[in-house]
Coordinates of C-alpha atoms in Angstrom, one line a residue:
M1 CA 63.0 85.8 97.2
G2 CA 63.2 86.2 101.0
L3 CA 66.1 86.5 103.3
D4 CA 68.2 83.3 103.5
P5 CA 67.4 81.4 106.8
Q6 CA 71.2 81.1 107.6
A7 CA 71.6 84.9 107.1
K8 CA 68.5 85.6 109.2
F9 CA 69.9 83.5 112.0
I10 CA 73.2 85.4 112.0
L11 CA 71.4 88.8 112.1
E12 CA 69.3 87.6 115.0
Q13 CA 72.4 86.5 116.9
M14 CA 74.0 89.9 116.3
E15 CA 71.0 91.8 117.4
A16 CA 70.8 89.6 120.6
A17 CA 74.5 90.5 121.3
G18 CA 73.4 94.1 121.7
E19 CA 76.5 95.8 120.3
P20 CA 76.0 99.6 119.7
P21 CA 75.5 100.4 116.0
M22 CA 78.7 101.1 114.0
H23 CA 77.8 104.8 113.4
E24 CA 77.6 105.4 117.1
Q25 CA 81.1 104.1 117.8
T26 CA 84.5 105.7 117.3
P27 CA 86.7 104.2 114.6
E28 CA 88.8 102.6 117.4
E29 CA 85.8 101.1 119.0
A30 CA 84.4 99.8 115.7
R31 CA 87.8 98.1 115.0
E32 CA 87.8 96.4 118.3
S33 CA 84.2 95.1 118.1
A34 CA 84.1 94.1 114.4
D35 CA 85.4 90.5 114.7
F36 CA 84.0 88.1 112.0
S37 CA 86.5 85.4 112.6
L38 CA 84.0 83.0 114.2
L39 CA 81.8 83.3 111.1
A40 CA 84.6 82.6 108.7
G41 CA 85.2 79.0 110.0
E42 CA 88.4 77.1 110.4
P43 CA 91.4 78.4 108.4
E44 CA 92.3 76.0 105.7
E45 CA 96.0 74.9 105.4
V46 CA 97.9 76.6 102.6
E47 CA 101.3 75.5 101.3
K48 CA 102.9 78.8 102.5
V49 CA 101.8 81.9 104.3
E50 CA 104.2 84.8 104.6
N51 CA 103.8 88.3 106.1
R52 CA 106.1 90.9 104.6
T53 CA 106.0 94.6 103.6
I54 CA 106.0 96.3 100.2
P55 CA 107.1 99.9 99.7
G56 CA 104.3 102.4 99.3
P57 CA 103.7 106.1 98.9
G58 CA 103.3 106.6 102.7
G59 CA 105.8 104.0 103.9
N60 CA 105.9 100.3 104.0
I61 CA 102.6 98.4 103.4
P62 CA 102.1 95.2 105.3
V63 CA 100.8 92.3 103.1
R64 CA 100.1 88.6 103.7
I65 CA 101.1 86.3 100.9
Y66 CA 99.3 82.9 100.4
T67 CA 101.2 80.5 98.0
P68 CA 99.3 77.3 97.0
E69 CA 100.8 73.9 96.4
G70 CA 102.5 73.4 93.1
Q71 CA 105.2 74.7 90.8
G72 CA 105.4 78.5 90.2
P73 CA 105.4 80.9 88.7
F74 CA 101.7 81.2 89.6
P75 CA 99.1 83.8 88.6
A76 CA 98.2 86.2 91.4
L77 CA 95.3 88.0 93.0
V78 CA 96.0 91.2 94.9
F79 CA 93.2 91.3 97.4
Y80 CA 91.8 94.3 99.4
H81 CA 89.7 93.7 102.5
G82 CA 86.4 95.4 103.1
G83 CA 85.4 97.5 106.1
G84 CA 84.5 100.9 104.8
W85 CA 88.1 102.0 104.5
V86 CA 87.9 102.4 108.3
I87 CA 87.9 98.8 109.8
G88 CA 89.2 95.5 108.7
D89 CA 92.7 94.0 108.5
L90 CA 94.6 91.0 107.2
D91 CA 93.0 88.7 109.7
T92 CA 89.5 89.7 108.7
V93 CA 89.9 88.1 105.3
D94 CA 92.4 85.3 106.2
V95 CA 90.0 82.5 105.7
P96 CA 88.6 83.7 102.3
C97 CA 92.1 84.4 101.1
R98 CA 93.2 80.9 102.0
L99 CA 90.3 79.4 100.2
L100 CA 90.9 81.5 97.1
A101 CA 94.6 80.5 97.0
N102 CA 93.8 76.8 97.2
R103 CA 90.8 76.8 94.9
S104 CA 92.2 79.0 92.1
S105 CA 95.8 77.8 92.4
C106 CA 97.0 81.4 92.5
V107 CA 99.2 83.4 94.9
V108 CA 96.9 85.7 97.0
I109 CA 98.5 89.0 98.2
S110 CA 96.2 90.4 100.9
V111 CA 96.8 94.1 101.5
D112 CA 96.8 96.0 104.8
Y113 CA 96.3 99.5 103.2
R114 CA 96.2 102.6 105.4
L115 CA 92.8 103.2 107.0
A116 CA 90.6 106.3 107.5
P117 CA 90.2 108.7 109.3
E118 CA 93.9 108.7 110.2
Y119 CA 94.6 108.5 106.4
K120 CA 91.9 109.9 104.2
F121 CA 91.2 109.5 100.5
P122 CA 93.3 108.8 98.4
A123 CA 95.7 107.0 100.8
A124 CA 93.9 103.6 100.6
A125 CA 93.7 103.8 96.8
D126 CA 97.3 104.8 96.5
D127 CA 98.5 101.9 98.7
A128 CA 96.2 99.5 96.8
Y129 CA 97.7 100.6 93.5
A130 CA 101.3 100.5 94.8
V131 CA 100.9 96.8 95.8
A132 CA 99.3 95.9 92.4
K133 CA 102.1 97.6 90.6
W134 CA 104.8 96.0 92.8
T135 CA 103.3 92.6 92.1
V136 CA 103.3 93.0 88.4
E137 CA 106.9 94.4 88.3
N138 CA 108.4 92.2 91.0
G139 CA 106.3 89.0 90.9
A140 CA 109.3 86.8 90.3
L141 CA 110.4 87.5 93.9
I142 CA 107.2 85.7 95.2
Q143 CA 106.8 83.1 92.5
V144 CA 104.3 85.1 90.5
D145 CA 103.9 85.6 86.8
G146 CA 103.6 89.4 86.4
E147 CA 101.5 89.0 83.3
R148 CA 98.7 87.2 85.1
V149 CA 97.9 89.6 88.0
A150 CA 94.2 90.2 89.0
V151 CA 92.8 92.5 91.6
G152 CA 89.9 91.9 93.9
G153 CA 88.2 92.8 97.1
D154 CA 84.9 93.0 99.0
S155 CA 82.9 96.1 99.8
A156 CA 85.4 99.0 100.2
G157 CA 88.0 96.5 99.0
G158 CA 85.9 96.0 95.9
N159 CA 85.9 99.7 95.5
L160 CA 89.7 99.8 95.7
A161 CA 90.0 96.9 93.2
A162 CA 87.8 98.8 90.7
V163 CA 89.7 102.0 91.3
V164 CA 93.1 100.2 90.8
S165 CA 91.8 98.9 87.5
L166 CA 90.9 102.5 86.5
M167 CA 94.3 103.8 87.7
A168 CA 96.2 101.1 85.8
R169 CA 94.4 102.0 82.6
D170 CA 94.7 105.7 83.0
K171 CA 98.4 105.6 83.9
N172 CA 99.0 102.9 81.3
D173 CA 102.0 101.5 83.2
I174 CA 100.7 98.0 84.3
S175 CA 98.3 95.6 82.8
L176 CA 95.9 93.7 85.0
A177 CA 94.3 90.4 84.0
Y178 CA 91.0 90.5 85.9
Q179 CA 88.9 92.3 88.6
L180 CA 86.9 90.5 91.2
L181 CA 84.4 92.9 92.7
I182 CA 82.4 91.5 95.6
Y183 CA 79.5 93.9 96.6
P184 CA 81.7 96.8 95.8
V185 CA 81.1 100.4 96.8
T186 CA 81.0 102.3 93.5
N187 CA 79.3 105.7 94.2
H188 CA 79.2 108.3 97.0
S189 CA 75.4 108.5 97.0
Y190 CA 72.5 107.0 98.9
D191 CA 69.7 107.5 96.6
T192 CA 69.2 103.9 95.1
R193 CA 66.3 101.6 95.7
S194 CA 68.5 99.1 97.5
Y195 CA 69.4 101.9 100.0
R196 CA 65.8 102.5 100.6
E197 CA 64.9 98.9 100.9
N198 CA 67.9 97.8 103.0
A199 CA 68.7 101.0 105.0
D200 CA 68.5 99.1 108.3
G201 CA 68.4 95.6 109.7
Y202 CA 70.7 93.8 107.4
L203 CA 74.1 94.2 108.9
L204 CA 75.4 97.1 106.7
T205 CA 73.1 100.1 107.3
K206 CA 72.7 103.4 105.5
D207 CA 73.9 105.2 108.7
S208 CA 77.1 103.1 108.7
M209 CA 77.8 103.8 105.1
E210 CA 77.5 107.5 105.7
W211 CA 79.8 107.1 108.7
F212 CA 82.3 105.3 106.5
W213 CA 82.2 107.8 103.7
N214 CA 82.5 110.7 106.2
H215 CA 85.6 109.2 107.7
Y216 CA 87.2 108.4 104.3
L217 CA 86.6 111.6 102.2
R218 CA 88.4 114.9 103.0
N219 CA 85.4 116.8 101.5
E220 CA 82.3 116.4 99.4
E221 CA 84.3 117.1 96.2
D222 CA 86.3 113.9 96.8
G223 CA 83.1 111.9 96.5
K224 CA 82.8 113.0 92.8
N225 CA 86.3 111.7 92.0
P226 CA 86.2 108.5 90.0
Y227 CA 89.0 107.1 92.2
A228 CA 86.5 107.3 95.1
S229 CA 83.3 106.7 93.0
P230 CA 84.3 104.6 90.0
L231 CA 80.6 104.6 88.8
L232 CA 81.2 108.3 88.0
A233 CA 84.1 107.7 85.6
D234 CA 83.3 109.1 82.2
D235 CA 84.7 106.1 80.4
L236 CA 85.0 102.5 81.5
S237 CA 86.3 101.0 78.3
G238 CA 89.7 99.2 78.3
L239 CA 89.3 97.8 81.8
P240 CA 90.0 94.2 82.7
P241 CA 87.3 91.5 82.6
A242 CA 85.3 91.3 85.8
L243 CA 83.1 89.3 88.1
V244 CA 80.7 91.6 90.0
V245 CA 78.9 90.0 92.9
T246 CA 76.0 91.6 94.7
A247 CA 73.7 90.6 97.6
G248 CA 69.9 91.0 97.5
F249 CA 69.6 92.5 101.1
D250 CA 72.4 95.0 100.8
P251 CA 72.3 98.8 100.5
L252 CA 75.2 98.5 97.9
R253 CA 73.3 96.1 95.6
D254 CA 72.1 98.6 93.0
E255 CA 75.4 100.6 92.7
G256 CA 77.3 97.3 92.2
E257 CA 74.9 96.2 89.5
A258 CA 74.9 99.7 87.9
Y259 CA 78.7 99.4 87.7
A260 CA 78.5 96.0 86.1
E261 CA 76.0 97.3 83.5
R262 CA 78.3 100.2 82.7
L263 CA 81.3 97.9 82.3
K264 CA 79.2 95.8 79.9
E265 CA 78.1 98.8 77.9
A266 CA 81.7 99.9 77.7
G267 CA 82.6 96.5 76.1
V268 CA 84.2 95.0 79.1
S269 CA 83.7 91.3 79.4
I270 CA 81.8 90.8 82.7
E271 CA 79.8 88.3 84.7
A272 CA 77.4 89.6 87.2
K273 CA 75.9 87.5 89.9
R274 CA 73.4 88.5 92.6
Y275 CA 72.9 86.2 95.6
D276 CA 69.3 87.1 96.3
G277 CA 68.9 86.0 99.9
M278 CA 72.2 87.3 101.1
I279 CA 73.3 90.2 103.2
H280 CA 76.4 92.4 102.9
G281 CA 79.5 90.7 104.3
F282 CA 78.5 87.2 103.4
F283 CA 81.8 86.6 101.6
W284 CA 83.5 86.8 105.0
M285 CA 81.2 84.1 106.5
P286 CA 81.9 80.8 104.7
G287 CA 81.9 79.0 108.1
V288 CA 78.2 79.7 108.7
L289 CA 76.7 80.7 105.3
D290 CA 76.6 78.1 102.5
Q291 CA 76.3 80.8 99.9
G292 CA 79.4 82.5 101.3
K293 CA 81.3 79.3 100.6
E294 CA 79.6 79.0 97.2
C295 CA 80.5 82.6 96.3
I296 CA 84.2 82.0 97.2
D297 CA 84.1 78.9 94.9
K298 CA 82.5 80.9 92.2
A299 CA 85.2 83.6 92.5
A300 CA 87.9 81.0 92.4
S301 CA 86.5 79.4 89.2
A302 CA 86.2 82.8 87.6
L303 CA 89.8 83.6 88.4
K304 CA 91.0 80.2 87.1
R305 CA 89.3 80.7 83.8
A306 CA 90.7 84.3 83.5
F307 CA 94.2 83.1 84.2
E308 CA 94.0 80.3 81.6
K309 CA 93.2 82.8 78.8

């Protein structure tokens, strides 16, 4: 199947805009220039949206909490934005988080974890875990049922959701209901077929991924740590059920699908879905990509089912 015409149009518009490639920018420049809000569409009304902070290992962590209509306590999704651990913030995923809260009738806690290179591995993972743990233990403060807490994220955020699930199992101090992994980064490696096929020209490039990883990791050894590369974990049994979404024209496609396969082999209940004609980042673009909207609906349905069990 070829590239989706809507995705092709977006790529042509981006090329015409003439921004320098991500890997040629400083982190500060990349943060300034990476604005996907126009592609996300109009923010949907949610019953309540609140900014607050949650204590973390390196100080307070800003979060944005989306509470849907209805009577709590609600189930919750702790959501980590993408952006290669270097860019992205609460505004980047504001529209998807609103849609998820409304469509799955759950509280969404969007996390502004510490970014690299100012804060290298494992800062983002530690922050991500701290917010999940706080939500399970203090859910009542935000109308959340601490026994029905899922984690999710896209790209680097999908990596963090997978890592938090591993940490929760390893530490054995909180129980998570589900993991929503949207085109997750799962391995510090560039040797897959999808990296070769999609190295350039489809928004996320191989050069950008190398740039992200180089900013995030302190050294090569970190890349072998399962809390950076969850695909390298010896054992994936005992993890929460998962939805793993991948995109056909994405360097990360194969490592996401390899992780889904390993979860399945370890006896974890999983659903894997590839959007063949899509590019990396399409979950952020429901305003202009029909399949972005469809993916958010699918994620919301999967969460709903998981919370009903």
